[in-house]
């Protein structure tokens, strides 16, 4: 998912003015800042050739759900920092103070030793995840998933004679940017040209009811899960140690699994002794209206990974959370030099992450933000359904909580995906209206046709209306 392209100069500014007007002296520096950006910065997921004829957007300030760029233009951020991260909004003084106070007390010590913020944060996090018991800290979603893969591989060596070491992953899912995480990536364009990949990773089919024409089938969830079982049997269950899935396929199209899918996946994993890894990097810590996306179903994961919204971007932190049973597989005779989890994350020892994460959770609790996500998300989905009635280009509306998507099509009857340029144009049109939305991009060759919204958990009804108005105006231009 990428934020929208910048609006052309001269576009009408939005009516909100939460920021002080930039002083003339500051304004005169804008072009210099942009020039320095173009000279020295290598942006993520960006073809810099476009900056020969346009400028990158440079943000300088954020408050609540809104951000301001270097030219003084304000936007409603409907993607929580571009990649679904700033869950409690910008300028949160509670988190900033908590982090600042901790930095003066103890900013870092390697996590082979203990520290109070990690202990307190882990205790709180586990209280939100019945059935889970151990928290391993690192600093990015990719790293959290790497830890999960290493756990599966090492358990395969410790318990299964080196046999159950393969990991299965789902088409259209994304689990991170390292070579091994890309080995478990179900998005062709994200992994293309970065091989050879780590061996032992096996793909199985996605669970898009819309693409399969099964959205009205009450058994669709079970049918999709059985596709996983078929792939597992073909691969030989005695060689497969784990499977990783997103609770909602995020950058691959905001695909919500049909009812019964997660439960059946859990049953299959238990039947064959396969560890179930749920990647909550996007959905975790409130995004879907529950603490974690998997909690919408009756499923018991073995490993849960998370990052992004754990600390709302105020400090880098990710977690690999396991059951006690998984943890106990690494409790062995100290004389065996190989029989413990021989892993470390340097920045997993930073205390800023767990302090920010703990305060982030407290804010969600104190401000009843899970309830807000449910109510505002339902309102947003209803509004998107109304837009679907109005515009034929919208083939499907889907999502959960404040994580929603519109799939654009050329023809509703054939469901032929709209060209990626349509999604890009809609994002650009919304940007002109002062609203930043996102889209699936650089993921596939022919399925980059979903626009995405994931506004902050603090969003209001007025914010939802503003998003819907921008989409309505943008859709009129397609």
Short mmCIF file of C-alpha atoms in Angstrom, two decimals:
data_model
loop_
_atom_site.label_atom_id
_atom_site.label_comp_id
_atom_site.label_asym_id
_atom_site.label_seq_id
_atom_site.Cartn_x
_atom_site.Cartn_y
_atom_site.Cartn_z
CA UNK A 1 0.00 0.00 0.00
CA UNK A 2 1.29 3.43 -0.93
CA UNK A 3 0.12 6.93 -0.06
CA UNK A 4 -1.41 8.97 -2.83
CA UNK A 5 0.66 10.93 -5.30
CA UNK A 6 1.17 14.61 -4.49
CA UNK A 7 -1.42 17.10 -5.65
CA UNK A 8 -0.26 19.60 -8.25
CA UNK A 9 0.69 23.04 -7.07
CA UNK A 10 -2.25 25.41 -6.95
CA UNK A 11 -4.79 22.81 -5.82
CA UNK A 12 -7.36 24.24 -3.43
CA UNK A 13 -6.38 23.70 0.21
CA UNK A 14 -8.73 21.91 2.61
CA UNK A 15 -10.78 23.98 5.02
CA UNK A 16 -9.11 22.70 8.21
CA UNK A 17 -6.40 24.82 9.78
CA UNK A 18 -5.04 23.03 12.84
CA UNK A 19 -1.51 24.32 12.27
CA UNK A 20 -0.13 27.85 12.63
CA UNK A 21 0.42 29.57 9.30
CA UNK A 22 4.02 29.11 8.18
CA UNK A 23 6.15 32.18 8.53
CA UNK A 24 7.45 33.68 5.30
CA UNK A 25 11.01 32.80 6.25
CA UNK A 26 10.05 29.17 6.69
CA UNK A 27 8.13 29.15 3.43
CA UNK A 28 11.21 30.44 1.62
CA UNK A 29 13.08 27.35 2.83
CA UNK A 30 10.58 24.90 1.35
CA UNK A 31 12.16 24.64 -2.06
CA UNK A 32 15.60 24.31 -0.51
CA UNK A 33 14.37 21.43 1.67
CA UNK A 34 12.78 19.74 -1.33
CA UNK A 35 15.98 20.18 -3.35
CA UNK A 36 18.01 18.58 -0.57
CA UNK A 37 15.53 15.71 -0.42
CA UNK A 38 15.86 15.12 -4.14
CA UNK A 39 19.65 15.28 -3.87
CA UNK A 40 20.26 12.97 -0.90
CA UNK A 41 17.23 10.89 0.13
CA UNK A 42 16.46 7.44 -1.28
CA UNK A 43 12.71 7.05 -0.71
CA UNK A 44 11.03 3.73 -0.03
CA UNK A 45 9.09 2.04 -2.84
CA UNK A 46 9.72 4.97 -5.17
CA UNK A 47 10.95 5.29 -8.74
CA UNK A 48 12.96 8.49 -8.48
CA UNK A 49 12.78 9.18 -12.20
CA UNK A 50 9.43 10.87 -11.54
CA UNK A 51 11.18 13.55 -9.50
CA UNK A 52 12.80 14.92 -12.63
CA UNK A 53 9.42 16.54 -13.37
CA UNK A 54 7.76 16.67 -9.94
CA UNK A 55 8.62 17.12 -6.30
CA UNK A 56 8.37 14.66 -3.42
CA UNK A 57 5.90 15.51 -0.69
CA UNK A 58 7.79 16.46 2.47
CA UNK A 59 5.80 16.44 5.71
CA UNK A 60 6.81 18.65 8.61
CA UNK A 61 4.14 18.34 11.30
CA UNK A 62 1.21 16.25 12.44
CA UNK A 63 -1.61 16.78 14.93
CA UNK A 64 -4.38 14.30 15.61
CA UNK A 65 -5.36 12.84 12.25
CA UNK A 66 -3.85 15.62 10.16
CA UNK A 67 -0.45 16.36 8.67
CA UNK A 68 1.10 19.44 7.10
CA UNK A 69 3.64 19.49 4.29
CA UNK A 70 6.63 21.77 3.81
CA UNK A 71 4.54 24.08 1.62
CA UNK A 72 2.01 24.59 4.41
CA UNK A 73 -0.74 22.41 2.93
CA UNK A 74 -2.84 20.37 5.37
CA UNK A 75 -4.24 16.88 4.80
CA UNK A 76 -6.48 14.40 6.56
CA UNK A 77 -4.33 11.29 6.84
CA UNK A 78 -6.59 8.32 6.11
CA UNK A 79 -3.68 5.84 6.07
CA UNK A 80 -2.17 6.49 9.52
CA UNK A 81 1.27 7.52 8.35
CA UNK A 82 1.13 5.94 4.90
CA UNK A 83 1.52 2.35 6.08
CA UNK A 84 -1.12 1.95 8.82
CA UNK A 85 1.05 2.85 11.82
CA UNK A 86 0.05 6.05 13.67
CA UNK A 87 -2.96 4.47 15.36
CA UNK A 88 -3.49 6.99 18.17
CA UNK A 89 -2.71 10.00 16.00
CA UNK A 90 0.04 12.59 15.79
CA UNK A 91 1.29 14.80 18.60
CA UNK A 92 0.36 12.46 21.44
CA UNK A 93 1.86 14.14 24.49
CA UNK A 94 1.29 11.15 26.78
CA UNK A 95 3.51 8.87 24.71
CA UNK A 96 6.14 11.54 24.08
CA UNK A 97 6.44 12.29 27.80
CA UNK A 98 6.58 8.63 28.78
CA UNK A 99 9.35 7.99 26.25
CA UNK A 100 11.27 11.13 27.21
CA UNK A 101 11.16 10.30 30.91
CA UNK A 102 12.40 6.76 30.25
CA UNK A 103 15.22 7.98 27.98
CA UNK A 104 16.67 9.97 30.87
CA UNK A 105 16.40 6.96 33.19
CA UNK A 106 17.67 4.11 30.99
CA UNK A 107 17.56 4.27 27.21
CA UNK A 108 19.07 0.90 26.37
CA UNK A 109 20.51 -2.37 27.53
CA UNK A 110 20.70 -5.58 25.51
CA UNK A 111 17.62 -7.74 26.03
CA UNK A 112 19.68 -10.69 27.24
CA UNK A 113 19.24 -8.76 30.48
CA UNK A 114 15.98 -7.42 31.88
CA UNK A 115 14.54 -3.91 32.13
CA UNK A 116 11.37 -2.57 33.72
CA UNK A 117 9.67 -1.22 30.55
CA UNK A 118 9.98 -4.57 28.77
CA UNK A 119 8.62 -6.43 31.79
CA UNK A 120 5.64 -4.09 32.25
CA UNK A 121 4.83 -3.96 28.56
CA UNK A 122 5.03 -7.74 28.18
CA UNK A 123 2.74 -8.27 31.16
CA UNK A 124 0.15 -5.90 29.72
CA UNK A 125 0.37 -7.27 26.20
CA UNK A 126 -0.08 -10.86 27.35
CA UNK A 127 -3.18 -9.83 29.32
CA UNK A 128 -4.77 -8.92 25.99
CA UNK A 129 -3.89 -12.25 24.34
CA UNK A 130 -5.41 -15.24 26.18
CA UNK A 131 -3.42 -18.38 25.46
CA UNK A 132 -0.16 -16.54 24.70
CA UNK A 133 2.58 -16.14 27.28
CA UNK A 134 6.01 -15.04 26.00
CA UNK A 135 7.11 -11.80 24.29
CA UNK A 136 10.28 -11.49 22.22
CA UNK A 137 11.13 -7.90 21.22
CA UNK A 138 12.80 -6.64 18.07
CA UNK A 139 12.36 -3.53 15.94
CA UNK A 140 10.40 -4.22 12.73
CA UNK A 141 7.70 -6.47 11.34
CA UNK A 142 10.20 -8.15 9.05
CA UNK A 143 12.42 -8.97 12.00
CA UNK A 144 9.47 -10.25 14.06
CA UNK A 145 8.56 -12.68 11.28
CA UNK A 146 12.18 -13.73 10.82
CA UNK A 147 12.17 -14.73 14.49
CA UNK A 148 9.01 -16.77 13.92
CA UNK A 149 10.59 -18.59 10.99
CA UNK A 150 13.72 -19.31 13.03
CA UNK A 151 11.59 -20.68 15.85
CA UNK A 152 9.85 -23.07 13.44
CA UNK A 153 13.14 -24.17 11.91
CA UNK A 154 14.86 -24.75 15.24
CA UNK A 155 11.92 -26.68 16.69
CA UNK A 156 12.11 -28.84 13.57
CA UNK A 157 15.69 -29.62 14.47
CA UNK A 158 15.13 -30.04 18.22
CA UNK A 159 11.96 -32.13 18.10
CA UNK A 160 11.55 -33.60 14.62
CA UNK A 161 15.00 -34.69 13.53
CA UNK A 162 15.37 -31.78 11.12
CA UNK A 163 12.30 -32.75 9.08
CA UNK A 164 9.49 -30.31 9.92
CA UNK A 165 11.26 -27.14 8.82
CA UNK A 166 9.20 -25.91 5.86
CA UNK A 167 6.92 -22.90 6.19
CA UNK A 168 3.80 -22.41 4.08
CA UNK A 169 2.47 -18.96 3.19
CA UNK A 170 -0.60 -17.62 1.43
CA UNK A 171 -0.81 -16.04 -2.01
CA UNK A 172 -1.34 -12.24 -1.79
CA UNK A 173 0.01 -12.01 1.78
CA UNK A 174 3.10 -9.98 2.68
CA UNK A 175 5.37 -10.63 5.68
CA UNK A 176 8.34 -8.33 5.33
CA UNK A 177 11.22 -7.15 3.23
CA UNK A 178 14.23 -9.32 4.14
CA UNK A 179 15.23 -12.11 1.75
CA UNK A 180 13.70 -14.80 3.96
CA UNK A 181 10.51 -12.79 4.49
CA UNK A 182 10.29 -12.29 0.74
CA UNK A 183 10.65 -16.07 0.45
CA UNK A 184 7.29 -16.16 2.23
CA UNK A 185 5.80 -13.35 0.13
CA UNK A 186 2.69 -13.97 -1.96
CA UNK A 187 3.16 -10.81 -4.03
CA UNK A 188 5.14 -11.22 -7.25
CA UNK A 189 6.31 -7.64 -7.74
CA UNK A 190 7.52 -7.30 -4.16
CA UNK A 191 9.86 -10.27 -4.55
CA UNK A 192 10.74 -10.11 -8.25
CA UNK A 193 14.50 -9.77 -8.96
CA UNK A 194 15.51 -10.40 -5.32
CA UNK A 195 16.13 -14.13 -5.57
CA UNK A 196 17.48 -16.69 -5.09
CA UNK A 197 15.29 -17.08 -2.04
CA UNK A 198 15.56 -19.08 1.14
CA UNK A 199 14.49 -22.69 0.39
CA UNK A 200 11.69 -24.41 2.26
CA UNK A 201 8.85 -21.91 1.72
CA UNK A 202 5.69 -23.09 -0.04
CA UNK A 203 2.74 -21.04 -1.32
CA UNK A 204 -0.94 -21.96 -1.06
CA UNK A 205 -4.09 -20.23 -2.46
CA UNK A 206 -5.56 -16.99 -1.14
CA UNK A 207 -9.00 -16.59 0.44
CA UNK A 208 -10.58 -13.86 -1.70
CA UNK A 209 -14.28 -14.70 -1.81
CA UNK A 210 -14.87 -11.89 -4.31
CA UNK A 211 -12.26 -13.11 -6.78
CA UNK A 212 -13.54 -16.70 -6.45
CA UNK A 213 -17.20 -15.68 -6.78
CA UNK A 214 -17.97 -17.19 -3.37
CA UNK A 215 -19.01 -14.12 -1.39
CA UNK A 216 -22.54 -15.52 -0.94
CA UNK A 217 -21.41 -19.04 -0.08
CA UNK A 218 -21.71 -19.72 3.69
CA UNK A 219 -19.10 -22.47 3.38
CA UNK A 220 -16.53 -20.34 1.55
CA UNK A 221 -14.25 -20.03 4.58
CA UNK A 222 -14.04 -23.78 5.08
CA UNK A 223 -13.50 -24.35 1.34
CA UNK A 224 -10.57 -21.93 1.25
CA UNK A 225 -8.98 -23.52 4.32
CA UNK A 226 -9.28 -26.93 2.68
CA UNK A 227 -7.21 -25.54 -0.20
CA UNK A 228 -4.47 -25.05 2.36
CA UNK A 229 -4.90 -28.61 3.58
CA UNK A 230 -4.65 -29.94 0.02
CA UNK A 231 -1.40 -28.02 -0.51
CA UNK A 232 -0.11 -29.25 2.85
CA UNK A 233 -0.85 -32.86 2.00
CA UNK A 234 0.82 -32.48 -1.38
CA UNK A 235 3.93 -31.07 0.28
CA UNK A 236 3.94 -33.81 2.98
CA UNK A 237 2.86 -32.66 6.47
CA UNK A 238 5.85 -34.41 8.03
CA UNK A 239 8.10 -31.82 6.38
CA UNK A 240 6.05 -28.70 7.23
CA UNK A 241 6.64 -27.03 10.59
CA UNK A 242 4.63 -23.83 10.26
CA UNK A 243 2.20 -21.73 8.26
CA UNK A 244 2.01 -17.94 8.29
CA UNK A 245 -1.06 -15.87 7.41
CA UNK A 246 -2.33 -12.35 7.88
CA UNK A 247 -5.69 -12.14 9.68
CA UNK A 248 -6.68 -9.75 6.89
CA UNK A 249 -4.53 -9.70 3.77
CA UNK A 250 -3.33 -6.11 3.93
CA UNK A 251 -1.18 -4.77 1.09
CA UNK A 252 -2.42 -7.60 -1.11
CA UNK A 253 -5.92 -6.12 -1.31
CA UNK A 254 -7.59 -5.81 2.13
CA UNK A 255 -8.99 -9.36 1.91
CA UNK A 256 -11.10 -10.38 4.90
CA UNK A 257 -11.27 -14.19 5.29
CA UNK A 258 -14.83 -15.57 5.12
CA UNK A 259 -16.45 -16.90 8.28
CA UNK A 260 -15.07 -20.26 9.32
CA UNK A 261 -11.71 -19.79 7.65
CA UNK A 262 -9.58 -19.06 10.69
CA UNK A 263 -11.21 -21.76 12.78
CA UNK A 264 -10.67 -24.37 10.08
CA UNK A 265 -7.07 -23.29 9.57
CA UNK A 266 -6.51 -23.79 13.29
CA UNK A 267 -8.06 -27.25 13.20
CA UNK A 268 -5.89 -28.29 10.25
CA UNK A 269 -2.72 -27.03 11.91
CA UNK A 270 -3.50 -28.94 15.09
CA UNK A 271 -4.30 -32.10 13.12
CA UNK A 272 -0.93 -32.12 11.34
CA UNK A 273 1.25 -30.62 14.07
CA UNK A 274 1.91 -27.41 12.15
CA UNK A 275 2.61 -24.21 14.10
CA UNK A 276 0.12 -21.46 13.20
CA UNK A 277 1.81 -18.06 12.86
CA UNK A 278 -0.50 -15.07 12.59
CA UNK A 279 1.10 -11.91 11.25
CA UNK A 280 -0.62 -9.01 13.02
CA UNK A 281 1.89 -6.40 11.87
CA UNK A 282 -0.93 -4.38 10.27
CA UNK A 283 -4.05 -5.50 12.15
CA UNK A 284 -2.62 -5.75 15.64
CA UNK A 285 -3.40 -3.46 18.58
CA UNK A 286 -6.86 -2.25 17.66
CA UNK A 287 -6.98 -1.68 13.91
CA UNK A 288 -9.94 -4.02 13.32
CA UNK A 289 -11.97 -3.21 16.44
CA UNK A 290 -10.46 -5.96 18.57
CA UNK A 291 -7.00 -6.00 20.05
CA UNK A 292 -5.91 -8.44 17.35
CA UNK A 293 -7.44 -9.44 14.05
CA UNK A 294 -7.36 -13.16 14.82
CA UNK A 295 -9.63 -12.52 17.83
CA UNK A 296 -12.62 -12.06 15.51
CA UNK A 297 -12.57 -15.85 15.14
CA UNK A 298 -12.20 -18.81 17.47
CA UNK A 299 -8.60 -19.71 16.74
CA UNK A 300 -5.58 -20.31 18.96
CA UNK A 301 -2.30 -19.33 17.28
CA UNK A 302 1.07 -20.67 18.34
CA UNK A 303 2.97 -17.52 17.35
CA UNK A 304 1.70 -13.96 16.80
CA UNK A 305 3.87 -11.22 15.30
CA UNK A 306 3.18 -7.49 15.41
CA UNK A 307 4.80 -4.09 14.77
CA UNK A 308 3.45 -0.83 13.20
CA UNK A 309 0.64 0.20 15.57
CA UNK A 310 2.24 -1.38 18.65
CA UNK A 311 3.65 2.04 19.57
CA UNK A 312 1.87 4.10 16.89
CA UNK A 313 5.21 4.98 15.31
CA UNK A 314 6.50 6.88 18.35
CA UNK A 315 9.32 4.35 18.76
CA UNK A 316 10.44 1.33 16.72
CA UNK A 317 9.22 -1.93 18.25
CA UNK A 318 8.00 -5.32 17.09
CA UNK A 319 7.02 -8.44 18.99
CA UNK A 320 7.09 -12.16 18.37
CA UNK A 321 4.66 -13.59 20.92
CA UNK A 322 4.43 -17.32 21.58
CA UNK A 323 2.54 -19.80 23.69
CA UNK A 324 4.28 -21.26 26.72
CA UNK A 325 4.38 -24.59 24.89
CA UNK A 326 6.48 -23.11 22.08
CA UNK A 327 8.75 -21.40 24.59
CA UNK A 328 9.28 -24.63 26.54
CA UNK A 329 10.69 -26.32 23.44
CA UNK A 330 13.80 -24.20 24.03
CA UNK A 331 14.22 -25.07 27.72
CA UNK A 332 16.92 -27.72 27.69
CA UNK A 333 20.15 -28.82 29.37
CA UNK A 334 22.50 -25.80 29.46
CA UNK A 335 25.31 -28.14 28.48
CA UNK A 336 23.70 -28.43 25.04
CA UNK A 337 25.09 -25.35 23.32
CA UNK A 338 22.58 -25.53 20.46
CA UNK A 339 19.32 -26.18 22.31
CA UNK A 340 18.24 -22.63 23.13
CA UNK A 341 17.01 -19.80 20.90
CA UNK A 342 20.31 -18.39 19.67
CA UNK A 343 18.98 -15.08 18.45
CA UNK A 344 19.39 -11.42 19.37
CA UNK A 345 17.99 -8.11 18.17
CA UNK A 346 20.18 -5.14 19.02
CA UNK A 347 17.36 -2.62 19.08
CA UNK A 348 15.10 -5.06 20.87
CA UNK A 349 16.96 -3.70 23.89
CA UNK A 350 15.75 -0.13 23.45
CA UNK A 351 13.43 0.86 26.28
CA UNK A 352 11.65 3.51 24.20
CA UNK A 353 9.67 0.85 22.31
CA UNK A 354 8.05 -0.94 25.24
CA UNK A 355 7.41 2.34 27.09
CA UNK A 356 5.66 3.78 24.03
CA UNK A 357 3.83 0.49 23.47
CA UNK A 358 2.52 0.38 27.03
CA UNK A 359 1.29 3.97 26.94
CA UNK A 360 -0.25 3.33 23.51
CA UNK A 361 -2.30 0.47 24.96
CA UNK A 362 -3.35 2.59 27.94
CA UNK A 363 -4.58 5.34 25.62
CA UNK A 364 -6.63 2.86 23.59
CA UNK A 365 -8.18 1.63 26.83
CA UNK A 366 -8.69 5.03 28.47
CA UNK A 367 -10.28 6.57 25.38
CA UNK A 368 -12.35 3.48 24.52
CA UNK A 369 -10.85 3.45 21.04
CA UNK A 370 -11.82 -0.14 20.23
CA UNK A 371 -15.46 0.92 20.50
CA UNK A 372 -14.71 3.94 18.36
CA UNK A 373 -13.08 1.76 15.70
CA UNK A 374 -16.17 -0.46 15.54
CA UNK A 375 -18.64 2.44 15.26
CA UNK A 376 -16.63 4.62 12.88
CA UNK A 377 -15.63 1.61 10.79
CA UNK A 378 -19.25 0.53 10.38
CA UNK A 379 -20.20 4.06 9.34
CA UNK A 380 -17.34 4.21 6.82
CA UNK A 381 -18.25 0.83 5.32
CA UNK A 382 -21.89 1.90 4.98
CA UNK A 383 -20.76 5.02 3.17
CA UNK A 384 -18.55 3.01 0.84
CA UNK A 385 -21.45 0.71 0.02
CA UNK A 386 -23.45 3.79 -0.98
CA UNK A 387 -20.62 4.84 -3.27
CA UNK A 388 -20.63 1.36 -4.77
CA UNK A 389 -24.30 1.83 -5.69
CA UNK A 390 -23.36 5.07 -7.40
CA UNK A 391 -20.21 4.08 -9.29
CA UNK A 392 -19.93 0.99 -11.48
CA UNK A 393 -16.15 0.99 -11.21
CA UNK A 394 -16.42 -0.24 -7.62
CA UNK A 395 -16.61 -4.03 -7.73
CA UNK A 396 -16.31 -4.83 -4.04
CA UNK A 397 -16.30 -3.09 -0.67
CA UNK A 398 -14.66 -4.93 2.21
CA UNK A 399 -12.88 -4.47 5.48
CA UNK A 400 -13.17 -4.68 9.23
CA UNK A 401 -13.02 -1.86 11.75
CA UNK A 402 -10.95 1.02 10.42
CA UNK A 403 -9.21 -1.05 7.76
CA UNK A 404 -11.21 -0.97 4.54
CA UNK A 405 -10.77 -1.24 0.80
CA UNK A 406 -12.50 -0.67 -2.52
CA UNK A 407 -11.67 -3.04 -5.36
CA UNK A 408 -11.95 -1.28 -8.72
CA UNK A 409 -13.01 -3.21 -11.83
CA UNK A 410 -13.45 -2.61 -15.54
CA UNK A 411 -16.67 -4.61 -15.60
CA UNK A 412 -18.77 -5.74 -12.65
CA UNK A 413 -20.09 -8.80 -14.47
CA UNK A 414 -16.69 -10.16 -15.50
CA UNK A 415 -14.88 -8.68 -12.47
CA UNK A 416 -11.92 -7.84 -14.68
CA UNK A 417 -9.56 -5.79 -12.52
CA UNK A 418 -9.29 -2.10 -13.29
CA UNK A 419 -5.90 -0.91 -14.43
CA UNK A 420 -3.54 0.23 -11.70
CA UNK A 421 -3.69 3.72 -13.18
CA UNK A 422 -7.31 4.03 -12.05
CA UNK A 423 -6.41 3.39 -8.43
CA UNK A 424 -3.52 5.84 -8.75
CA UNK A 425 -5.81 8.45 -10.26
CA UNK A 426 -8.33 8.07 -7.45
CA UNK A 427 -5.60 8.49 -4.85
CA UNK A 428 -4.34 11.59 -6.63
CA UNK A 429 -7.84 13.05 -6.85
CA UNK A 430 -8.39 12.53 -3.12
CA UNK A 431 -5.04 14.15 -2.40
CA UNK A 432 -6.26 17.23 -4.28
CA UNK A 433 -9.22 17.26 -1.90
CA UNK A 434 -6.85 17.18 1.07
CA UNK A 435 -7.34 13.52 1.98
CA UNK A 436 -4.53 10.95 1.79
CA UNK A 437 -5.68 7.44 0.92
CA UNK A 438 -3.61 4.46 -0.22
CA UNK A 439 -3.65 1.71 -2.82
CA UNK A 440 -2.25 -1.73 -3.48
CA UNK A 441 0.74 -1.01 -5.67
CA UNK A 442 3.94 -2.72 -6.77
CA UNK A 443 2.50 -5.99 -5.52
CA UNK A 444 1.13 -7.81 -8.57
CA UNK A 445 0.99 -7.50 -12.32
CA UNK A 446 -2.80 -7.37 -12.59
CA UNK A 447 -4.33 -6.98 -9.13
CA UNK A 448 -3.08 -3.55 -8.10
CA UNK A 449 -6.67 -2.36 -8.19
CA UNK A 450 -7.66 -1.82 -4.55
CA UNK A 451 -7.67 1.54 -2.79
CA UNK A 452 -7.25 1.40 0.97
CA UNK A 453 -8.25 3.45 3.99
CA UNK A 454 -6.90 2.95 7.50
CA UNK A 455 -7.46 6.18 9.45
CA UNK A 456 -6.31 6.56 13.03
CA UNK A 457 -8.29 4.87 15.80
CA UNK A 458 -9.12 8.34 17.17
CA UNK A 459 -10.97 9.32 13.97
CA UNK A 460 -14.34 11.04 14.26
CA UNK A 461 -17.59 10.88 12.30
CA UNK A 462 -16.56 14.14 10.67
CA UNK A 463 -13.33 12.52 9.47
CA UNK A 464 -15.32 9.66 7.96
CA UNK A 465 -17.55 12.13 6.13
CA UNK A 466 -14.52 13.98 4.81
CA UNK A 467 -13.01 10.74 3.48
CA UNK A 468 -16.30 9.79 1.81
CA UNK A 469 -16.70 13.23 0.23
CA UNK A 470 -13.18 13.09 -1.18
CA UNK A 471 -13.79 9.63 -2.61
CA UNK A 472 -17.09 10.74 -4.12
CA UNK A 473 -15.43 13.67 -5.90
CA UNK A 474 -12.50 11.53 -6.96
CA UNK A 475 -14.68 8.77 -8.39
CA UNK A 476 -16.46 11.34 -10.53
CA UNK A 477 -13.16 11.97 -12.36
CA UNK A 478 -12.50 8.34 -13.33
#
